[in-house]
mmCIF file of C-alpha atoms in Angstrom:
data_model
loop_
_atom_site.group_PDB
_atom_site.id
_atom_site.type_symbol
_atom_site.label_atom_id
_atom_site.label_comp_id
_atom_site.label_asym_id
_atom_site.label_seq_id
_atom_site.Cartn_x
_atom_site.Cartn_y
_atom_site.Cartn_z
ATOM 1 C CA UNK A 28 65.254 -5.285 55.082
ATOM 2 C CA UNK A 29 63.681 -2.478 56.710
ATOM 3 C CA UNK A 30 60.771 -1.778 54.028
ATOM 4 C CA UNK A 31 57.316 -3.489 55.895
ATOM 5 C CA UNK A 32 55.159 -2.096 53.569
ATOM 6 C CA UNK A 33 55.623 -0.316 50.134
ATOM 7 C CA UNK A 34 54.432 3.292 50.906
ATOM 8 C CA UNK A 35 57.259 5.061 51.987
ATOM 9 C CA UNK A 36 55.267 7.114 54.774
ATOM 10 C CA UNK A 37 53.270 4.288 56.247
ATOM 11 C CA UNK A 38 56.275 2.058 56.070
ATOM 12 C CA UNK A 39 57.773 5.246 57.985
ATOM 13 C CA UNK A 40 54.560 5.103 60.604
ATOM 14 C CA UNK A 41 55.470 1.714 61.406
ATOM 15 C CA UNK A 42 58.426 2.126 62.649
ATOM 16 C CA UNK A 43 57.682 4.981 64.369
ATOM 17 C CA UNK A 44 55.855 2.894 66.672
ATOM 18 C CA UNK A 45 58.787 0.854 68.302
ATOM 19 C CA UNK A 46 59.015 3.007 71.499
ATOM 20 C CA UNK A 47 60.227 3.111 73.835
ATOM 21 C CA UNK A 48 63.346 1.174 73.514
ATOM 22 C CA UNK A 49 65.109 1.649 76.577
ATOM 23 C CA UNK A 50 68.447 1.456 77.464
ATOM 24 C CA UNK A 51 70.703 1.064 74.014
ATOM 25 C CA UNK A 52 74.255 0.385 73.827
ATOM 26 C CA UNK A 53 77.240 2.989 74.186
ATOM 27 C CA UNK A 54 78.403 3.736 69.928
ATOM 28 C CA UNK A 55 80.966 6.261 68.498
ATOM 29 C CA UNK A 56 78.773 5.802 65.446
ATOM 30 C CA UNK A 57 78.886 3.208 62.159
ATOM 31 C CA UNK A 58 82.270 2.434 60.592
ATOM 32 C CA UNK A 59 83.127 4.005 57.182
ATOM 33 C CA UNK A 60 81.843 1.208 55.592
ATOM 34 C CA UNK A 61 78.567 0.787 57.315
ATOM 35 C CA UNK A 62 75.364 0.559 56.035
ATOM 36 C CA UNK A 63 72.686 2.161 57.872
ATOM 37 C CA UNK A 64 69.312 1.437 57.568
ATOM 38 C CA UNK A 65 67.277 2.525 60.830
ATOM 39 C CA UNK A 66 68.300 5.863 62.763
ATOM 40 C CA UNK A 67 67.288 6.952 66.025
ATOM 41 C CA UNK A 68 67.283 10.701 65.748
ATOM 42 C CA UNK A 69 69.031 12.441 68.457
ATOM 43 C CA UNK A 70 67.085 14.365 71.180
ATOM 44 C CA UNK A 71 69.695 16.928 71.509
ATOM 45 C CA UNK A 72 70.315 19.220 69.056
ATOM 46 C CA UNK A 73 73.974 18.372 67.073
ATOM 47 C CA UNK A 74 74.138 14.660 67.898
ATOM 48 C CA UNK A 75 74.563 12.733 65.322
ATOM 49 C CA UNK A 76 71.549 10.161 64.970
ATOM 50 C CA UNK A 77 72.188 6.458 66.690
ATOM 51 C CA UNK A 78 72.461 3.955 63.792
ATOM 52 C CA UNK A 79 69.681 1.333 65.470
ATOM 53 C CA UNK A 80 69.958 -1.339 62.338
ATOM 54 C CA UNK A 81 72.890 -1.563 60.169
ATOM 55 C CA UNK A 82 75.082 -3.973 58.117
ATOM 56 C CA UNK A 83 78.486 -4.702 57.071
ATOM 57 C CA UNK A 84 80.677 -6.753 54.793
ATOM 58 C CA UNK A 85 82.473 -8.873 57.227
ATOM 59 C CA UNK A 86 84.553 -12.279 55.665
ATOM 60 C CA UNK A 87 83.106 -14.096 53.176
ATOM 61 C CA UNK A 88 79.622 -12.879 54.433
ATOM 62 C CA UNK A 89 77.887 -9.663 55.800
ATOM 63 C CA UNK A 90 77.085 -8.953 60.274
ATOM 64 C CA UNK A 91 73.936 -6.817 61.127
ATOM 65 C CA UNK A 92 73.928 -5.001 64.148
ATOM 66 C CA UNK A 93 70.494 -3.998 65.675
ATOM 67 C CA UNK A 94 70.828 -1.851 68.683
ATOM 68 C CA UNK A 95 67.431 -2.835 70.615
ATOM 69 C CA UNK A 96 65.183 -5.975 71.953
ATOM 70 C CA UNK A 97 62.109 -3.911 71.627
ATOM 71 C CA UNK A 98 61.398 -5.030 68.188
ATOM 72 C CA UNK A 99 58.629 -6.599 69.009
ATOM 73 C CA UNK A 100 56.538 -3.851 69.560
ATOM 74 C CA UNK A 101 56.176 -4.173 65.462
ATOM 75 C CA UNK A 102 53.574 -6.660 66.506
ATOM 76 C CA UNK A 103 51.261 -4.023 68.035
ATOM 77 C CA UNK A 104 47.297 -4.460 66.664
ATOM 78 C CA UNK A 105 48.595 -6.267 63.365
ATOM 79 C CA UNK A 106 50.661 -9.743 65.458
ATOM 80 C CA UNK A 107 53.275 -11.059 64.020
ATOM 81 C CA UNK A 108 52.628 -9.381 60.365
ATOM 82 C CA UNK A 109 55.620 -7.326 60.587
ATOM 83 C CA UNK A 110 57.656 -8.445 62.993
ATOM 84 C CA UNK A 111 57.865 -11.715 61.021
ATOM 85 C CA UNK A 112 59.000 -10.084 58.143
ATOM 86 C CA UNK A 113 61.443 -8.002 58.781
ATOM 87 C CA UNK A 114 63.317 -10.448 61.039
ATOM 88 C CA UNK A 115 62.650 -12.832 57.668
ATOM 89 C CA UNK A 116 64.027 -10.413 55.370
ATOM 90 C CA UNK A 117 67.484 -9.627 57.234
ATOM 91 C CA UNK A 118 68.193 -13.858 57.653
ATOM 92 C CA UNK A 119 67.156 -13.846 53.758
ATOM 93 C CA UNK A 120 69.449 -11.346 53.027
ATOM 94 C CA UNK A 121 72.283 -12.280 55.513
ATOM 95 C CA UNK A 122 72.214 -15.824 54.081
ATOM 96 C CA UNK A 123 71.175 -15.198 50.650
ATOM 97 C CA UNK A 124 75.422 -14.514 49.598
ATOM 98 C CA UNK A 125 76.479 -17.925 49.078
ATOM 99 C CA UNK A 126 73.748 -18.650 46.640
ATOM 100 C CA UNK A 127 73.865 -15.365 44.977
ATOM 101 C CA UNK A 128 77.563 -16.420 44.206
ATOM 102 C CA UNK A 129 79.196 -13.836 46.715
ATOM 103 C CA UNK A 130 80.774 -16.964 48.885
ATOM 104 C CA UNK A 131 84.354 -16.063 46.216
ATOM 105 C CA UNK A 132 87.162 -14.867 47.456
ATOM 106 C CA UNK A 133 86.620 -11.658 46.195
ATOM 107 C CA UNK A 134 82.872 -10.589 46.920
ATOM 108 C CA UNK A 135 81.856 -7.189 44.951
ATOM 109 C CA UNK A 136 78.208 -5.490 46.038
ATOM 110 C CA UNK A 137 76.676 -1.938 45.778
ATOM 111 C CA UNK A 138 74.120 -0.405 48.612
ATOM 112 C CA UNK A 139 71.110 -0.651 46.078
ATOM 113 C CA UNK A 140 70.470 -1.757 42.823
ATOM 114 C CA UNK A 141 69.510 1.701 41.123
ATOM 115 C CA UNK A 142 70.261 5.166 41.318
ATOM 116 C CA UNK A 143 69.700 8.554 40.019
ATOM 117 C CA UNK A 144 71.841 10.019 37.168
ATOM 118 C CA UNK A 145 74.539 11.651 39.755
ATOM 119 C CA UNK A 146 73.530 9.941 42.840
ATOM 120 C CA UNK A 147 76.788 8.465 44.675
ATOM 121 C CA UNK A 148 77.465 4.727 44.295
ATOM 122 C CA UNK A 149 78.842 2.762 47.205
ATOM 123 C CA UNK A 150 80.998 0.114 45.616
ATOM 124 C CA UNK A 151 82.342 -2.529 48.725
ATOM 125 C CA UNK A 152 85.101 -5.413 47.895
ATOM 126 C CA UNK A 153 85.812 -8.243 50.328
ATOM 127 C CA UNK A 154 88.963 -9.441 49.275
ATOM 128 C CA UNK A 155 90.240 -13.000 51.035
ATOM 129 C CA UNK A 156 93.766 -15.041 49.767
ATOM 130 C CA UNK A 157 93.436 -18.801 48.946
ATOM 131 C CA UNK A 158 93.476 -19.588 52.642
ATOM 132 C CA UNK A 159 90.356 -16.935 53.117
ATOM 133 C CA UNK A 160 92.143 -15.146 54.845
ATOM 134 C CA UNK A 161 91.701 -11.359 54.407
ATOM 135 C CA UNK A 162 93.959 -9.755 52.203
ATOM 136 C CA UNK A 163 95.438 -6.268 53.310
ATOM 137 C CA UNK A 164 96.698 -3.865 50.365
ATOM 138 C CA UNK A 165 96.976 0.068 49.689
ATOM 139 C CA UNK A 166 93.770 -0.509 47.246
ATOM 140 C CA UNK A 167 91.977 -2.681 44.814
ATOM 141 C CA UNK A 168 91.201 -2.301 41.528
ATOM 142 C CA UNK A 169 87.556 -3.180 39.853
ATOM 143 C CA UNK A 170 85.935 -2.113 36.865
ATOM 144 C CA UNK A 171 82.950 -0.272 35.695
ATOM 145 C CA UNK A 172 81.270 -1.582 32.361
ATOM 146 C CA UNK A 173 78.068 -0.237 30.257
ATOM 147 C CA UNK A 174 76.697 -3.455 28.491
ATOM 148 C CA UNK A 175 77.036 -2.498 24.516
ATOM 149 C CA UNK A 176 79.288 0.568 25.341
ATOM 150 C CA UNK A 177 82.466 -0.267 24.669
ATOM 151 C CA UNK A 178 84.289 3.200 25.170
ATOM 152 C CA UNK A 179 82.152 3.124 28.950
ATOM 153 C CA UNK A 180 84.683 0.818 30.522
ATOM 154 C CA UNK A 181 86.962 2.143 33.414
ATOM 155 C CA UNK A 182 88.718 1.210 36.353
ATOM 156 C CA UNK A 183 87.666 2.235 39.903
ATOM 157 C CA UNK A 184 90.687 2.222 42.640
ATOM 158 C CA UNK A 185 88.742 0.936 46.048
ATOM 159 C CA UNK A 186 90.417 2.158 49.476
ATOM 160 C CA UNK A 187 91.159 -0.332 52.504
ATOM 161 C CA UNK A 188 88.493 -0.148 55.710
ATOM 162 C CA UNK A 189 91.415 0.383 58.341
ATOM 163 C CA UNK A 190 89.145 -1.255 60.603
ATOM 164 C CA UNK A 191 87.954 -4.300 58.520
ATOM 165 C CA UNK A 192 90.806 -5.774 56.953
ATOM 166 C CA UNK A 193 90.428 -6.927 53.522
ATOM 167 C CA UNK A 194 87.269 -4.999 53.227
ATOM 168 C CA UNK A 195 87.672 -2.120 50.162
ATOM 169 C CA UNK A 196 85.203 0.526 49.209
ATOM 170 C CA UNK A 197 84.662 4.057 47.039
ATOM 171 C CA UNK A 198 82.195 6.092 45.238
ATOM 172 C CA UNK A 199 81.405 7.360 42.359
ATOM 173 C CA UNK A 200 78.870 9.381 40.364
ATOM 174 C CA UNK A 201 76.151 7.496 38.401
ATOM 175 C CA UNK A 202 75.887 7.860 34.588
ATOM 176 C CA UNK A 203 73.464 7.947 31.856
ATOM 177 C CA UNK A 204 70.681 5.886 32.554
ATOM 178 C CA UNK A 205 70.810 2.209 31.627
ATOM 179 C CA UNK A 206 72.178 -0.678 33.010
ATOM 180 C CA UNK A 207 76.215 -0.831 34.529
ATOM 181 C CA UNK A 208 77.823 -3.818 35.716
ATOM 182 C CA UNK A 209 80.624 -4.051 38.474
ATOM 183 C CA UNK A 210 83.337 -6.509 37.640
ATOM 184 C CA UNK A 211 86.956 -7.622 38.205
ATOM 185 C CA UNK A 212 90.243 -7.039 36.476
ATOM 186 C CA UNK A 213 90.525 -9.783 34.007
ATOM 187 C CA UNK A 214 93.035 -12.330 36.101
ATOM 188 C CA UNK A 215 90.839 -12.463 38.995
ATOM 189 C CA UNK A 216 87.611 -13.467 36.984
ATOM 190 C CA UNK A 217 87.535 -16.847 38.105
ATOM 191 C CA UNK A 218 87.434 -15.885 42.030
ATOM 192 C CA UNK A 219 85.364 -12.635 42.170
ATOM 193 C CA UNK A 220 81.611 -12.388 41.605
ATOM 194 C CA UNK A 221 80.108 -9.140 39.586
ATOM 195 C CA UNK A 222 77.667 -7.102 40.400
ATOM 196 C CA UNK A 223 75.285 -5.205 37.937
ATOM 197 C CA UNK A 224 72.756 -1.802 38.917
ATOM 198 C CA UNK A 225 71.062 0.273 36.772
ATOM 199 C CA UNK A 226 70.614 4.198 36.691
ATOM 200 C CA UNK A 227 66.827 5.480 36.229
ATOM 201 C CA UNK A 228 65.326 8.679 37.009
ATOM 202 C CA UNK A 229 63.184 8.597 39.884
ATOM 203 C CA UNK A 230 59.946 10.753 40.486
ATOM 204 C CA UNK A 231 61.091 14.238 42.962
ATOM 205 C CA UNK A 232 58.763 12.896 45.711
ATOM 206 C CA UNK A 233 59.947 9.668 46.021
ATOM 207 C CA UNK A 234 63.850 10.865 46.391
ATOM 208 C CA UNK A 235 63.473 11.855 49.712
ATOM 209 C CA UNK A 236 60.546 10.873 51.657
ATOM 210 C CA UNK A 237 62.232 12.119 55.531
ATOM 211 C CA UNK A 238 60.710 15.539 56.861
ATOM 212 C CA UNK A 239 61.738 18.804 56.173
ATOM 213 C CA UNK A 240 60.762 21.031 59.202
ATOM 214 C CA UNK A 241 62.357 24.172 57.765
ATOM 215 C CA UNK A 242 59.818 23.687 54.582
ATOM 216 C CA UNK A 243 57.105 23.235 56.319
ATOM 217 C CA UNK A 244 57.586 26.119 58.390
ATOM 218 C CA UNK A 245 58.230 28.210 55.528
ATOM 219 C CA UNK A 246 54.824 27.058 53.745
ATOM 220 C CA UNK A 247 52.992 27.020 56.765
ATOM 221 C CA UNK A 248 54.516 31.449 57.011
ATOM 222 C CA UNK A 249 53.110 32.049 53.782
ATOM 223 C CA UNK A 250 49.787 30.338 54.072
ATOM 224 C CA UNK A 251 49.034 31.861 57.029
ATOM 225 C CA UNK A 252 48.935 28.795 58.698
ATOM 226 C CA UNK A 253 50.956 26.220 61.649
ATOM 227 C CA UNK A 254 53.216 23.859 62.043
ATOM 228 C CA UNK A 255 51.876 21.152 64.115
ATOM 229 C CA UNK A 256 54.420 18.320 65.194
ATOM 230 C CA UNK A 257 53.033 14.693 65.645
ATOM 231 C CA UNK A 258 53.603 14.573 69.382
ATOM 232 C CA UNK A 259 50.912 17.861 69.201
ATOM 233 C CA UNK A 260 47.966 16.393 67.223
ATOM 234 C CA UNK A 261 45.885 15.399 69.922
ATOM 235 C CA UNK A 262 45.011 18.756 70.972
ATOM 236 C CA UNK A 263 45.219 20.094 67.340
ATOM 237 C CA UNK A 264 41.614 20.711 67.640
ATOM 238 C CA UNK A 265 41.278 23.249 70.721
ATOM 239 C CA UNK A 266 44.112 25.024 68.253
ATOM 240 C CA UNK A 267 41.401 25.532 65.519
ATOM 241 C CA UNK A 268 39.276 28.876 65.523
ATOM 242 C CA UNK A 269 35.892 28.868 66.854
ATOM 243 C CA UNK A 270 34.124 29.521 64.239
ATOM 244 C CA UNK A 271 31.096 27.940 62.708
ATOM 245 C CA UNK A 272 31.851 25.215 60.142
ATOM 246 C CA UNK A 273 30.171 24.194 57.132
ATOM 247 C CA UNK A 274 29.916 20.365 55.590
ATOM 248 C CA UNK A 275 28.895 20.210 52.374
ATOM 249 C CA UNK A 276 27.993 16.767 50.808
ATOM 250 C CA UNK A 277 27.883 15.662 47.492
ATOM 251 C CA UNK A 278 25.714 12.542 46.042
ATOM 252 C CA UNK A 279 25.509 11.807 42.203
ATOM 253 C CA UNK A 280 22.473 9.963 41.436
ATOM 254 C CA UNK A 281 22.060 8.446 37.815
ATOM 255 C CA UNK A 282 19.667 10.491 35.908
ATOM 256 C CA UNK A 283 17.534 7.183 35.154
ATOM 257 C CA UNK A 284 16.899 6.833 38.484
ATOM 258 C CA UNK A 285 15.435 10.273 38.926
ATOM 259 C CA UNK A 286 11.119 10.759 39.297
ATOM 260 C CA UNK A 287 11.574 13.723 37.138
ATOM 261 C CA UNK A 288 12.714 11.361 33.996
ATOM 262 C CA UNK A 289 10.688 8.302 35.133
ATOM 263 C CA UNK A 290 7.039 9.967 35.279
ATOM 264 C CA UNK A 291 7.028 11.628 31.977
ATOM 265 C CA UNK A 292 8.180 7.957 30.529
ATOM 266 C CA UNK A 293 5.085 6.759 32.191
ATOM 267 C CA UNK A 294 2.818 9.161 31.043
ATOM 268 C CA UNK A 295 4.268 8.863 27.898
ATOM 269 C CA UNK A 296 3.636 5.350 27.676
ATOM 270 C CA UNK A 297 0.133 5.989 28.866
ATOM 271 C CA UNK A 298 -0.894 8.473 26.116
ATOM 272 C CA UNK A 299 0.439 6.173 23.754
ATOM 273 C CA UNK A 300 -1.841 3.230 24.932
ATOM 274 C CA UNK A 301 -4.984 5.273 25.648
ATOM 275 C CA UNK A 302 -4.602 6.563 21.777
ATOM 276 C CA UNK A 303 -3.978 2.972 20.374
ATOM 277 C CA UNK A 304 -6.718 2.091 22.610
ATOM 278 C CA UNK A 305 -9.373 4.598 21.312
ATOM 279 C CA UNK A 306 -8.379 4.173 17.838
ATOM 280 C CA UNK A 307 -9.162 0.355 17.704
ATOM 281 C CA UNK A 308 -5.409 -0.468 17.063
ATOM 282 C CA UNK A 309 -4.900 -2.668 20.311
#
């Protein structure tokens, strides 16, 4: 919903533009069960961050919350190239449920649709009686299958959201990598939908993309150099030492195009036609 643009950092550089947002609402933070997928970071040092977009499994569908009218600042120098889209993605995705098959009475879904071997995975269950209404139990039972692994099957106990009834969720560890699918107990196939995720190393870099200040100060002590935070670049430069700098270009030019190889191949030619020439063989 929330990815713009597939680079992680400009995708990050985007967003970072929606300011300021003035005056948000009052939270105690997401439920349990919430999905987060834009934070405000706190200004003061132990708050928790404010959770600006989320979602949430509510009835036989999913609610999004987003905690500011100032989206529209996404339109700055580029019109309505992002601000369309992300306002396109969260309708396609809030209304995409019923055709995905997740309008059952019991709807099963994950956060994403891969992890990393280990990673936690956010199972949810919406679980509704033949009246749709929601149904309120100690837990709720799915299971975990490996396509073509027989022995891989087990059974995941889900906990109740006290404060969404008939909404269930847990976590687990990812596997081996390959492909899992999420599933019912076998006398509630015909009203629950499945979901299926695989697990796939990902590259170190692209794990977590948010900034490590502590790092960077550490690199920046051994290097001998600074720390500079964004709201500091402008006057990055006075912070530079005054000393004299060297710019060194580089140009490759083809050696065919060079005078040094092209005269000799004239002169070359040349002697070859003034000696053809004197010896009558022209």
């Amino acid at each position: 919903i929330t990815t713009l643009l597939d680079d992680p950092q400009a995708n990050q550089r985007i967003w970072s533009r929606v300011r300021p947002l003035g005056r948000l609402p009052v939270l105690s933070g997401p439920k349990p069960s919430a999905n987060v997928l834009l934070e405000l970071p706190s200004q003061n040092a132990g708050e928790p961050a404010y959770p600006l977009v989320s979602w949430h499994p509510y009835g036989n569908g999913k609610m999004m919350f987003v905690g500011s009218d100032r989206f529209w600042r996404l339109r700055l120098e580029v019109g309505d190239a992002h601000h369309a889209k992300f306002w396109g993605q969260s309708i396609q995705f809030l209304a995409m449920s019923r055709l995905l098959g997740q309008n059952k009475r019991i709807s099963l879904q994950t956060e994403r649709k891969q992890y990393n071997p280990g990673e936690s995975v956010r199972v949810y269950a919406n679980v509704l009686s033949e009246t749709y209404q929601p149904v309120v139990e100690d837990s709720h039972s799915v299971v975990l299958e490996r396509p073509g692994f027989v022995d891989a099957r087990q059974e995941l106990a889900l906990i109740p959201d006290t404060q969404t009834p008939g909404l269930y969720y847990g976590t687990f560890p990812a596997g081996e990598e390959g492909q899992y699918k999420l599933g019912p107990q076998a006398h509630e196939a015909e009203i629950s939908s499945t979901v299926e995720f695989a697990v796939a190393f990902d590259s170190l870099e692209d794990r977590d993309t948010s900034a490590n200040p502590e790092l960077a100060r550490k690199i920046a002590e051994t290097s001998g150099g600074q720390v500079v935070a964004p709201i500091e670049l402008p006057g990055f430069i006075d912070k530079l030492p005054s000393q004299k700098m060297k710019r060194m270009v580089s140009k490759e030019i083809e050696l065919w195009d060079t005078p040094l190889l092209y005269l000799p191949l004239i002169l070359f030619a040349g002697l070859e036609w003034f000696l053809r020439r004197r010896e009558s063989l022209l």
